Amino acid sequence: MGAYAFSALIFAMVALAGWQISRRVAWWRLGAPAEVAWGRGLLALPRRYLVDVHHVVARDPYASRMHAVVAGGLVAASILTALAVLPPLGGSRLYWAIVALAFSVTVIGSLLVGARRYPRKPAKLSAGRFQILPFLLLAYAVGGLISAALLAWGGASAATLLPALALAAAGGLGLAYEVRRGPMRHAFAGALHLVAHPRPGRFEGRPDTALAPLDLDAPKLGAETPADLAWNRLLSYDSCIQCGRCETACPAFAAGQPLNPKRLIQDLVAGLTGDEASYAGSPYPNARPVADDTPPLARLIGEDARIHPDTLWACTTCRACVEECPMMIEHVDAIVSLRRHQTMELGLPPEKAAEPLAELRGAGEAGGRALSARTDFAAGLDLPLISVRGEADVLLWLGDGAYDLRYGRTLRALVRLMRDAGVDFAVLGAEERDTGDLARRLGDEASFQDLARKNVETLNRYRFNRIITADPHALHALRNEYRPFGGDWTVVHHTVFLLELVEAGKLAPGRLAGLSVTYHDPCYLGRYNGETEAPRALLDLIGVERREMARSGKRAMCCGGGGGAPVSDVAGERRIPDIRMGQAMETGAQVVAVACPTCTAMLEGVTGVRPEVKDVAELVLAAMETPR
Amino acid sequence: MKIVVLLSAGLHPVSGQSILPKVEAQALRLALALGEARGRHAGPTAFPASDALGHGLPHLVHVEIPAEADPVPALVATLEADQPDLILAGRRGQGGDETGLAPYAVASRLGMALVSDAIAVERGEADGTVIVHQALPKGARRRLVVRLPAVVTVHPDAPAPRAFAYGVARRGIVETRLAPPGLPAAERLEERPYRRRPKLMRSAPACGSASERLAAAMGATSSGVANVMVNPTPEEAARAILAHLRAIGVLPPKAA
Amino acid sequence: MTRLRRNPRGERAAKAVAGGARIRFDLAARAEDRGRPRRDPRAESAELLIGGHARPRLDRSGAAGAAPSSVEETAPTAPKIAVVESPAFLIAVVPDALGERLSQHDRQLFGAARMLAGADGAVVALVAGEVEGLASAGADRIVAIGEPGYDPEGRAAAIAGALSSLGLRYVLFPETSDGGDVARRLAVLSGEPLFSDVEQFSATSVSRAARGRRVEQRAASKRLMTVAADAVAAYAGPEREARPEPVAPAAPIKRAILDARRITADPATTPLTVADFVVSAGNGVTDLALFRRLAEALGATPGASRMLCDAGLMPRESQVGASGSVLTATCYFALGIAGAPQHLQGVAGCEHVVAVNTDLHAAMIERAGLAIVADAQDVMQALIAALKEEGA
């Protein structure tokens, strides 16, 4: 009889959880429609969970072990208990011993969950309902353990079993209830999110990072309210477990700008349902005053709305939060959707960004400079124009770094190396427009699409085998974001190309022995395109002593220059490049190697005594001038 | 108050692409701050004046005239019917002859007053007046009370235009009207490609060695022997500085 | 103590015996002790030595030690005044004359008018109120057109009257806010052709840029012209007569501008690019609160070097230099700024520079019209104290 009562508890829990979920599902259905490959997603779920999610979770070994033990124990114990409705199992004392074992694992897991939060909770974790979770887990696990043990022992009387079952019921039903609004929501929403993930390419080994083109004829451009976001995005925000990994990775958060990715996601959730439990994690640093209370499904962004515009514009779109999120949430997509509405429907881009955006429309260049001046850095180098040549093996895309005096040095080094290697290359010259990266990140999709079409039209007029660029932002646009506009080319970053030339023996650099170098990964190369190895291999080939910063590769920290953040210029306490330079100085390296014009500009802007900033191409050129 | 903003087809100063002149977008911002405004453009196409829709203009009347026609009679013909109280325009067109005469011609033919170089316009205390803040050199302003109806030209120091918004532009309306027939063609002057010429350097001496002239051009000239005080007492230094500042007139003379 | 410098050539010439075909010398004769005294470089540099430095530093500016050489006062000769008694035609100039003083641009206008007038014509200055320096600027006649103050409508009407009553051949305006405004009013009022913003000026033809500086428009001189700054050199000839000419008062007109009041710029909020007087702090300023008090006391717009802005001690908008604001101020007062090339580019357009710096060899000291080699903190304290004392 006791066995049936115990199984019945599980069914009651499932029923309660199911009811709670259905209420949650109603909220998601408010979102915009989205196409989801259900079959493929469902089939891929185990792999997505066990491989991709685990890969991220395992970066924090304690959290990984804790989750395996508590979730594994909880699921196993609950399923085993539920199966006890089958008469032969429910009557077996051995079976109950096994159930007791599963519950004891859950007990250990619950203690691990508790130990992380008590006696002191780390700042990145949220409080509130999350602080009750260990007790619910423990009550359920201990109650279950005692009940199962009593059943296994055989001498269970109602008097002994009832209090234990009551404890398990209190914990278990509490957990089930929490599926709607508490931490346990992440279990169901997370699983469904993995099935219906808006970027399935992430699980297929390719960097699925390009922003989706916006239909400019849509009745509303961008997201104004949570209901303008696709339903599976709303679902993904519900899967947030508020672990705070995003906020520790976020450069804007570190710099004291009013952005916290975790808080932002919770604001999106709260903006949808309106009856959300109050947020109990770290706030936006130096939060700007906003409306105290907003109704559900109201406008999200504004000084009189839920989220202050500064929060939106502080993002550098570096994707560090996305990279760190164990629930695979796409924060940057949300930010860009919201920005699109601010910029295109309300005409409210950041104050200082209006001018560059206007120049992009009027001059095809964010600084309003003449397109023909782009090649001024190469005075005396006699760059071949593809309009004269008609075709070339390699088209060199210069990017807007070419206007910068400092970065001109890098491009001159690259041109010299290509000349030395006998590469047949040409440039577009005055036909090269801005890629529109800045416009797109700032939400001005219309300008981006206009520039993309014009650039695609120009590039498709000429014949070349590959595009080489030293600008990862241009690389990302040309390689990934121009595809829907008819741009289908092989786009190669200059570090990959130089490595190829060295490996093919066309360049024979010497060794810069005695020079210590630390390489700063550009976000748009490392995280957006997964290319972290070529520059390191090049540095090793020229014989420098390579040191790694604590945050490097796909987990590197942003220089603060992406996503239009320099033009938005949201005030914080520190500057992001200063923080990054501090990390570089911790390695004691003499040189910070960079591979991006934006990183160069941002890191060169750091004042005081600091390592030199040099592009990988400049270091290779320096190595060419030293004997082997 | 009926407000009309005159819009023109400009050229980007660097790229030469057709754009709405920035100063007209600024004029539009001033107009929208006062109340509902309509746009008026005379030219062969509505673009690029239609960009004003993206800067917040709800309604643009485009008077279609041939490219070589003088836009003033066409504008006057349509404005006469509307009888606007206030017309805002850029201080100079951009991309055309750039004489800055059109607002004056429109004002004179409509019998309206004209005030130039506004950086702010607000409603006046008395009915039928506006207060215009006019830009003066060195950050100074002039506050004018102007009787309506008036044409006000806007100075580039006016507040920056509202950002262009694609979605807002989609919602705006362009109404195209045909111009009255028999418009005179604008006067054409002899033209040739622009050539940069050396500029007169007001501080440079007409004679002197090349290095002297270069130094003068770079502003490094020290007029005669520079007055250097080495390690004076702070009080001496302060007296010398104040005396110097008074001598060059940036500090008001000592109150006696 | 110093021996006189020997002049062997002079000594030889003194011993030469006059007369005779061959040069002969009287070697017994003693040349007089004449000539420059010998220099003692060591003593001279000792005199130039500046105390208070570990390394010896010299002040070669001539300010210390050496007494200034007295310049002989030349007796002022009476200037010759050029007079055109009965001019064949009249060329009018309408200077802005802000504050009843001619600007450089106004003077250039008279230069242009003189070019048009040649020997037979006369230049008429159409001015409101008493304006200084018209004679030296090149005006032969002066005609009053109303009272000083902002009255573009009245001014245009008055000039329109003069245009016919005096039979002016050409009227020149400066292409400034006020001058350009009156010129255009006059153009629509009188129906006379206007050629605006003249960049190339000659006696017969004028040209201007148009269509976004893509083309140049050229025409024979028009009756009304506005001339850009620095297009013509100012008149540099002898002073002219500047004879006041009586004129009938203009008929009253109906004005739409009911009231005009000038609002002087608030230095604290004026953008640096247009500010008239900028006081700027660099690395040598450690007490920024004191600096801000000084800026307020002087009524100057505060600026800063890149160093201070990067460090976040001053707002980014206050950065002076190539990457910050490029100034057009009348006076730039640099406190504790060494003067990096990029910074100097930002102040190239400033008429006067005052610098306070501890380093005598700083570029800013070299650029300054008044340079103080001292600690900026002490000078700031003293300046505030001096201003307070005056105010009290």
mmCIF file of C-alpha atoms in Angstrom, chain A residues 220-468:
data_model
loop_
_atom_site.group_PDB
_atom_site.id
_atom_site.type_symbol
_atom_site.label_atom_id
_atom_site.label_comp_id
_atom_site.label_asym_id
_atom_site.label_seq_id
_atom_site.Cartn_x
_atom_site.Cartn_y
_atom_site.Cartn_z
ATOM 1 C CA LYS A 220 6.852 46.138 -37.523
ATOM 2 C CA LEU A 221 10.632 46.232 -37.704
ATOM 3 C CA GLY A 222 12.502 44.666 -34.801
ATOM 4 C CA ALA A 223 11.143 43.773 -31.398
ATOM 5 C CA GLU A 224 9.254 46.355 -29.385
ATOM 6 C CA THR A 225 7.571 44.047 -26.880
ATOM 7 C CA PRO A 226 8.381 40.462 -25.883
ATOM 8 C CA ALA A 227 5.557 39.308 -28.141
ATOM 9 C CA ASP A 228 7.539 40.514 -31.155
ATOM 10 C CA LEU A 229 10.207 37.932 -30.411
ATOM 11 C CA ALA A 230 9.804 34.441 -31.846
ATOM 12 C CA TRP A 231 8.137 31.945 -29.537
ATOM 13 C CA ASN A 232 11.191 29.719 -29.381
ATOM 14 C CA ARG A 233 13.249 32.733 -28.272
ATOM 15 C CA LEU A 234 10.809 33.338 -25.427
ATOM 16 C CA LEU A 235 11.146 29.663 -24.606
ATOM 17 C CA SER A 236 14.916 29.964 -24.573
ATOM 18 C CA TYR A 237 14.809 32.838 -22.076
ATOM 19 C CA ASP A 238 12.709 30.634 -19.784
ATOM 20 C CA SER A 239 15.456 28.053 -19.763
ATOM 21 C CA CYS A 240 17.809 30.481 -17.985
ATOM 22 C CA ILE A 241 19.036 28.985 -14.702
ATOM 23 C CA GLN A 242 20.556 32.313 -13.603
ATOM 24 C CA CYS A 243 23.976 30.764 -13.087
ATOM 25 C CA GLY A 244 25.597 34.124 -13.818
ATOM 26 C CA ARG A 245 28.264 32.819 -16.164
ATOM 27 C CA CYS A 246 27.202 35.418 -18.733
ATOM 28 C CA GLU A 247 27.702 38.299 -16.327
ATOM 29 C CA THR A 248 31.190 37.157 -15.384
ATOM 30 C CA ALA A 249 32.073 36.986 -19.090
ATOM 31 C CA CYS A 250 30.394 40.244 -20.114
ATOM 32 C CA PRO A 251 32.915 43.047 -20.805
ATOM 33 C CA ALA A 252 30.310 45.779 -20.348
ATOM 34 C CA PHE A 253 29.384 44.345 -16.937
ATOM 35 C CA ALA A 254 33.053 44.259 -15.961
ATOM 36 C CA ALA A 255 33.463 47.870 -17.043
ATOM 37 C CA GLY A 256 30.565 49.005 -14.894
ATOM 38 C CA GLN A 257 28.302 49.826 -17.813
ATOM 39 C CA PRO A 258 24.614 49.259 -17.156
ATOM 40 C CA LEU A 259 24.421 45.832 -18.796
ATOM 41 C CA ASN A 260 24.066 42.423 -17.224
ATOM 42 C CA PRO A 261 23.082 39.720 -19.723
ATOM 43 C CA LYS A 262 21.420 37.650 -17.004
ATOM 44 C CA ARG A 263 19.313 40.529 -15.823
ATOM 45 C CA LEU A 264 18.443 41.414 -19.403
ATOM 46 C CA ILE A 265 17.118 37.910 -20.102
ATOM 47 C CA GLN A 266 15.128 38.009 -16.863
ATOM 48 C CA ASP A 267 13.747 41.406 -17.850
ATOM 49 C CA LEU A 268 12.590 39.920 -21.141
ATOM 50 C CA VAL A 269 10.885 37.099 -19.245
ATOM 51 C CA ALA A 270 9.330 39.498 -16.768
ATOM 52 C CA GLY A 271 8.204 41.771 -19.587
ATOM 53 C CA LEU A 272 6.328 38.830 -21.046
ATOM 54 C CA THR A 273 4.481 37.443 -18.047
ATOM 55 C CA GLY A 274 4.170 40.368 -15.739
ATOM 56 C CA ASP A 275 3.763 38.151 -12.658
ATOM 57 C CA GLU A 276 7.382 37.115 -12.519
ATOM 58 C CA ALA A 277 9.016 36.544 -9.170
ATOM 59 C CA SER A 278 11.245 39.469 -8.383
ATOM 60 C CA TYR A 279 14.735 39.185 -9.758
ATOM 61 C CA ALA A 280 17.311 38.456 -7.087
ATOM 62 C CA GLY A 281 20.614 38.403 -8.956
ATOM 63 C CA SER A 282 23.203 41.103 -9.523
ATOM 64 C CA PRO A 283 21.645 44.260 -10.952
ATOM 65 C CA TYR A 284 22.733 46.279 -13.966
ATOM 66 C CA PRO A 285 25.874 48.065 -12.791
ATOM 67 C CA ASN A 286 25.209 51.786 -12.359
ATOM 68 C CA ALA A 287 21.639 51.126 -13.428
ATOM 69 C CA ARG A 288 19.847 54.105 -14.940
ATOM 70 C CA PRO A 289 16.436 54.925 -13.513
ATOM 71 C CA VAL A 290 13.551 53.277 -15.380
ATOM 72 C CA ALA A 291 9.832 52.805 -14.809
ATOM 73 C CA ASP A 292 9.069 51.054 -11.515
ATOM 74 C CA ASP A 293 6.304 48.894 -12.791
ATOM 75 C CA THR A 294 5.344 48.104 -16.346
ATOM 76 C CA PRO A 295 2.417 46.010 -17.507
ATOM 77 C CA PRO A 296 3.124 42.741 -19.324
ATOM 78 C CA LEU A 297 3.704 42.868 -23.071
ATOM 79 C CA ALA A 298 4.484 46.584 -22.918
ATOM 80 C CA ARG A 299 7.282 48.358 -24.774
ATOM 81 C CA LEU A 300 10.558 47.027 -23.387
ATOM 82 C CA ILE A 301 13.092 49.760 -24.074
ATOM 83 C CA GLY A 302 12.934 53.324 -22.859
ATOM 84 C CA GLU A 303 13.640 55.555 -19.925
ATOM 85 C CA ASP A 304 9.983 55.078 -19.013
ATOM 86 C CA ALA A 305 9.938 51.351 -19.746
ATOM 87 C CA ARG A 306 11.478 48.242 -18.252
ATOM 88 C CA ILE A 307 14.961 48.423 -19.808
ATOM 89 C CA HIS A 308 16.964 51.634 -20.168
ATOM 90 C CA PRO A 309 18.315 52.279 -23.676
ATOM 91 C CA ASP A 310 21.852 52.535 -22.255
ATOM 92 C CA THR A 311 21.591 48.886 -21.266
ATOM 93 C CA LEU A 312 20.821 48.008 -24.842
ATOM 94 C CA TRP A 313 23.625 50.091 -26.338
ATOM 95 C CA ALA A 314 26.311 48.985 -23.884
ATOM 96 C CA CYS A 315 26.546 45.579 -25.569
ATOM 97 C CA THR A 316 29.636 45.039 -27.722
ATOM 98 C CA THR A 317 27.990 42.032 -29.425
ATOM 99 C CA CYS A 318 31.081 40.044 -28.457
ATOM 100 C CA ARG A 319 29.026 36.877 -27.834
ATOM 101 C CA ALA A 320 30.977 36.064 -24.670
ATOM 102 C CA CYS A 321 27.667 35.568 -22.840
ATOM 103 C CA VAL A 322 26.396 33.258 -25.573
ATOM 104 C CA GLU A 323 29.630 31.292 -25.505
ATOM 105 C CA GLU A 324 29.405 30.826 -21.743
ATOM 106 C CA CYS A 325 25.681 30.089 -21.479
ATOM 107 C CA PRO A 326 25.085 26.463 -20.512
ATOM 108 C CA MET A 327 21.495 26.796 -21.672
ATOM 109 C CA MET A 328 22.591 27.949 -25.144
ATOM 110 C CA ILE A 329 20.619 31.208 -24.935
ATOM 111 C CA GLU A 330 21.258 33.719 -27.742
ATOM 112 C CA HIS A 331 21.548 37.034 -25.922
ATOM 113 C CA VAL A 332 23.038 38.973 -28.823
ATOM 114 C CA ASP A 333 20.156 38.122 -31.154
ATOM 115 C CA ALA A 334 17.745 39.499 -28.590
ATOM 116 C CA ILE A 335 19.758 42.679 -28.228
ATOM 117 C CA VAL A 336 19.949 43.211 -31.979
ATOM 118 C CA SER A 337 16.197 42.638 -32.375
ATOM 119 C CA LEU A 338 15.507 45.267 -29.738
ATOM 120 C CA ARG A 339 18.048 47.631 -31.291
ATOM 121 C CA ARG A 340 16.412 47.244 -34.692
ATOM 122 C CA HIS A 341 13.171 48.543 -33.296
ATOM 123 C CA GLN A 342 14.841 51.451 -31.510
ATOM 124 C CA THR A 343 16.775 52.518 -34.604
ATOM 125 C CA MET A 344 14.395 51.805 -37.434
ATOM 126 C CA GLU A 345 10.969 52.334 -35.916
ATOM 127 C CA LEU A 346 11.684 55.006 -33.334
ATOM 128 C CA GLY A 347 14.716 56.693 -34.867
ATOM 129 C CA LEU A 348 16.471 56.514 -31.519
ATOM 130 C CA PRO A 349 19.930 55.085 -32.053
ATOM 131 C CA PRO A 350 22.534 56.186 -29.480
ATOM 132 C CA GLU A 351 22.998 59.917 -29.761
ATOM 133 C CA LYS A 352 26.532 59.793 -31.086
ATOM 134 C CA ALA A 353 25.716 56.970 -33.504
ATOM 135 C CA ALA A 354 23.281 59.059 -35.553
ATOM 136 C CA GLU A 355 26.088 60.803 -37.392
ATOM 137 C CA PRO A 356 28.015 57.649 -38.441
ATOM 138 C CA LEU A 357 24.757 56.016 -39.520
ATOM 139 C CA ALA A 358 23.859 59.075 -41.594
ATOM 140 C CA GLU A 359 27.299 59.012 -43.200
ATOM 141 C CA LEU A 360 26.919 55.322 -44.011
ATOM 142 C CA ARG A 361 23.780 56.238 -45.920
ATOM 143 C CA GLY A 362 25.223 59.311 -47.552
ATOM 144 C CA ALA A 363 28.820 58.350 -48.205
ATOM 145 C CA GLY A 364 28.965 54.563 -47.874
ATOM 146 C CA GLU A 365 31.498 55.081 -45.105
ATOM 147 C CA ALA A 366 30.864 55.692 -41.423
ATOM 148 C CA GLY A 367 33.343 58.558 -41.148
ATOM 149 C CA GLY A 368 31.940 60.388 -44.175
ATOM 150 C CA ARG A 369 35.350 60.131 -45.803
ATOM 151 C CA ALA A 370 35.923 59.760 -49.515
ATOM 152 C CA LEU A 371 35.966 56.128 -50.628
ATOM 153 C CA SER A 372 38.964 56.929 -52.784
ATOM 154 C CA ALA A 373 40.894 57.936 -49.647
ATOM 155 C CA ARG A 374 40.722 54.365 -48.389
ATOM 156 C CA THR A 375 43.917 53.518 -50.240
ATOM 157 C CA ASP A 376 45.766 56.612 -49.025
ATOM 158 C CA PHE A 377 47.601 54.499 -46.458
ATOM 159 C CA ALA A 378 49.349 52.766 -49.340
ATOM 160 C CA ALA A 379 50.848 55.888 -50.902
ATOM 161 C CA GLY A 380 53.879 54.694 -52.813
ATOM 162 C CA LEU A 381 52.911 51.035 -52.626
ATOM 163 C CA ASP A 382 51.050 51.203 -55.924
ATOM 164 C CA LEU A 383 48.158 48.904 -55.041
ATOM 165 C CA PRO A 384 46.758 47.165 -58.125
ATOM 166 C CA LEU A 385 43.083 47.956 -58.715
ATOM 167 C CA ILE A 386 40.839 45.104 -59.725
ATOM 168 C CA SER A 387 38.823 47.491 -61.886
ATOM 169 C CA VAL A 388 41.952 47.859 -64.008
ATOM 170 C CA ARG A 389 42.973 44.231 -63.878
ATOM 171 C CA GLY A 390 39.509 42.672 -64.144
ATOM 172 C CA GLU A 391 40.625 39.589 -62.252
ATOM 173 C CA ALA A 392 43.109 38.492 -59.620
ATOM 174 C CA ASP A 393 43.846 35.425 -57.576
ATOM 175 C CA VAL A 394 43.266 37.242 -54.329
ATOM 176 C CA LEU A 395 41.053 40.233 -53.638
ATOM 177 C CA LEU A 396 42.291 42.203 -50.665
ATOM 178 C CA TRP A 397 39.388 43.746 -48.729
ATOM 179 C CA LEU A 398 40.784 46.705 -46.830
ATOM 180 C CA GLY A 399 37.941 47.543 -44.470
ATOM 181 C CA ASP A 400 37.486 50.801 -42.600
ATOM 182 C CA GLY A 401 40.720 50.275 -40.677
ATOM 183 C CA ALA A 402 42.459 51.517 -43.810
ATOM 184 C CA TYR A 403 41.490 55.088 -42.910
ATOM 185 C CA ASP A 404 43.240 54.808 -39.560
ATOM 186 C CA LEU A 405 46.839 55.987 -39.499
ATOM 187 C CA ARG A 406 47.929 53.354 -37.026
ATOM 188 C CA TYR A 407 46.228 50.518 -38.811
ATOM 189 C CA GLY A 408 47.661 51.634 -42.136
ATOM 190 C CA ARG A 409 50.974 50.338 -40.815
ATOM 191 C CA THR A 410 49.463 46.873 -40.468
ATOM 192 C CA LEU A 411 47.991 46.936 -43.939
ATOM 193 C CA ARG A 412 51.293 48.113 -45.385
ATOM 194 C CA ALA A 413 52.989 45.186 -43.656
ATOM 195 C CA LEU A 414 50.402 42.814 -45.096
ATOM 196 C CA VAL A 415 50.799 44.241 -48.602
ATOM 197 C CA ARG A 416 54.573 43.933 -48.372
ATOM 198 C CA LEU A 417 54.321 40.328 -47.227
ATOM 199 C CA MET A 418 51.951 39.520 -50.080
ATOM 200 C CA ARG A 419 54.334 41.181 -52.520
ATOM 201 C CA ASP A 420 57.268 39.226 -51.068
ATOM 202 C CA ALA A 421 55.340 36.002 -51.470
ATOM 203 C CA GLY A 422 54.479 36.833 -55.052
ATOM 204 C CA VAL A 423 50.736 36.789 -54.474
ATOM 205 C CA ASP A 424 48.599 37.939 -57.384
ATOM 206 C CA PHE A 425 46.303 40.349 -55.592
ATOM 207 C CA ALA A 426 44.232 43.455 -56.191
ATOM 208 C CA VAL A 427 42.014 45.837 -54.233
ATOM 209 C CA LEU A 428 38.642 47.380 -55.017
ATOM 210 C CA GLY A 429 39.924 50.884 -54.280
ATOM 211 C CA ALA A 430 37.165 53.482 -54.425
ATOM 212 C CA GLU A 431 34.581 50.801 -55.204
ATOM 213 C CA GLU A 432 34.876 49.308 -51.737
ATOM 214 C CA ARG A 433 32.100 50.481 -49.437
ATOM 215 C CA ASP A 434 31.709 49.840 -45.755
ATOM 216 C CA THR A 435 30.433 46.319 -45.133
ATOM 217 C CA GLY A 436 27.605 47.750 -43.031
ATOM 218 C CA ASP A 437 28.676 45.799 -39.958
ATOM 219 C CA LEU A 438 28.339 48.888 -37.782
ATOM 220 C CA ALA A 439 24.881 49.695 -39.146
ATOM 221 C CA ARG A 440 23.678 46.148 -38.628
ATOM 222 C CA ARG A 441 24.925 45.882 -35.047
ATOM 223 C CA LEU A 442 23.329 49.227 -34.257
ATOM 224 C CA GLY A 443 20.044 47.943 -35.587
ATOM 225 C CA ASP A 444 20.028 49.856 -38.868
ATOM 226 C CA GLU A 445 19.245 46.818 -40.953
ATOM 227 C CA ALA A 446 18.028 48.923 -43.882
ATOM 228 C CA SER A 447 21.423 50.580 -44.326
ATOM 229 C CA PHE A 448 23.162 47.251 -43.901
ATOM 230 C CA GLN A 449 21.076 45.592 -46.571
ATOM 231 C CA ASP A 450 21.601 48.504 -48.924
ATOM 232 C CA LEU A 451 25.375 48.370 -48.464
ATOM 233 C CA ALA A 452 25.372 44.575 -48.684
ATOM 234 C CA ARG A 453 23.541 44.628 -52.016
ATOM 235 C CA LYS A 454 25.882 47.254 -53.412
ATOM 236 C CA ASN A 455 28.997 45.425 -52.250
ATOM 237 C CA VAL A 456 27.733 42.086 -53.535
ATOM 238 C CA GLU A 457 26.960 43.688 -56.869
ATOM 239 C CA THR A 458 30.479 45.153 -57.044
ATOM 240 C CA LEU A 459 32.240 41.979 -55.991
ATOM 241 C CA ASN A 460 30.262 39.778 -58.352
ATOM 242 C CA ARG A 461 31.426 41.922 -61.262
ATOM 243 C CA TYR A 462 34.997 40.734 -60.842
ATOM 244 C CA ARG A 463 36.713 37.379 -60.974
ATOM 245 C CA PHE A 464 38.893 36.279 -58.098
ATOM 246 C CA ASN A 465 39.451 33.070 -56.211
ATOM 247 C CA ARG A 466 39.459 34.313 -52.663
ATOM 248 C CA ILE A 467 38.902 37.389 -50.580
ATOM 249 C CA ILE A 468 41.591 38.132 -47.991
#
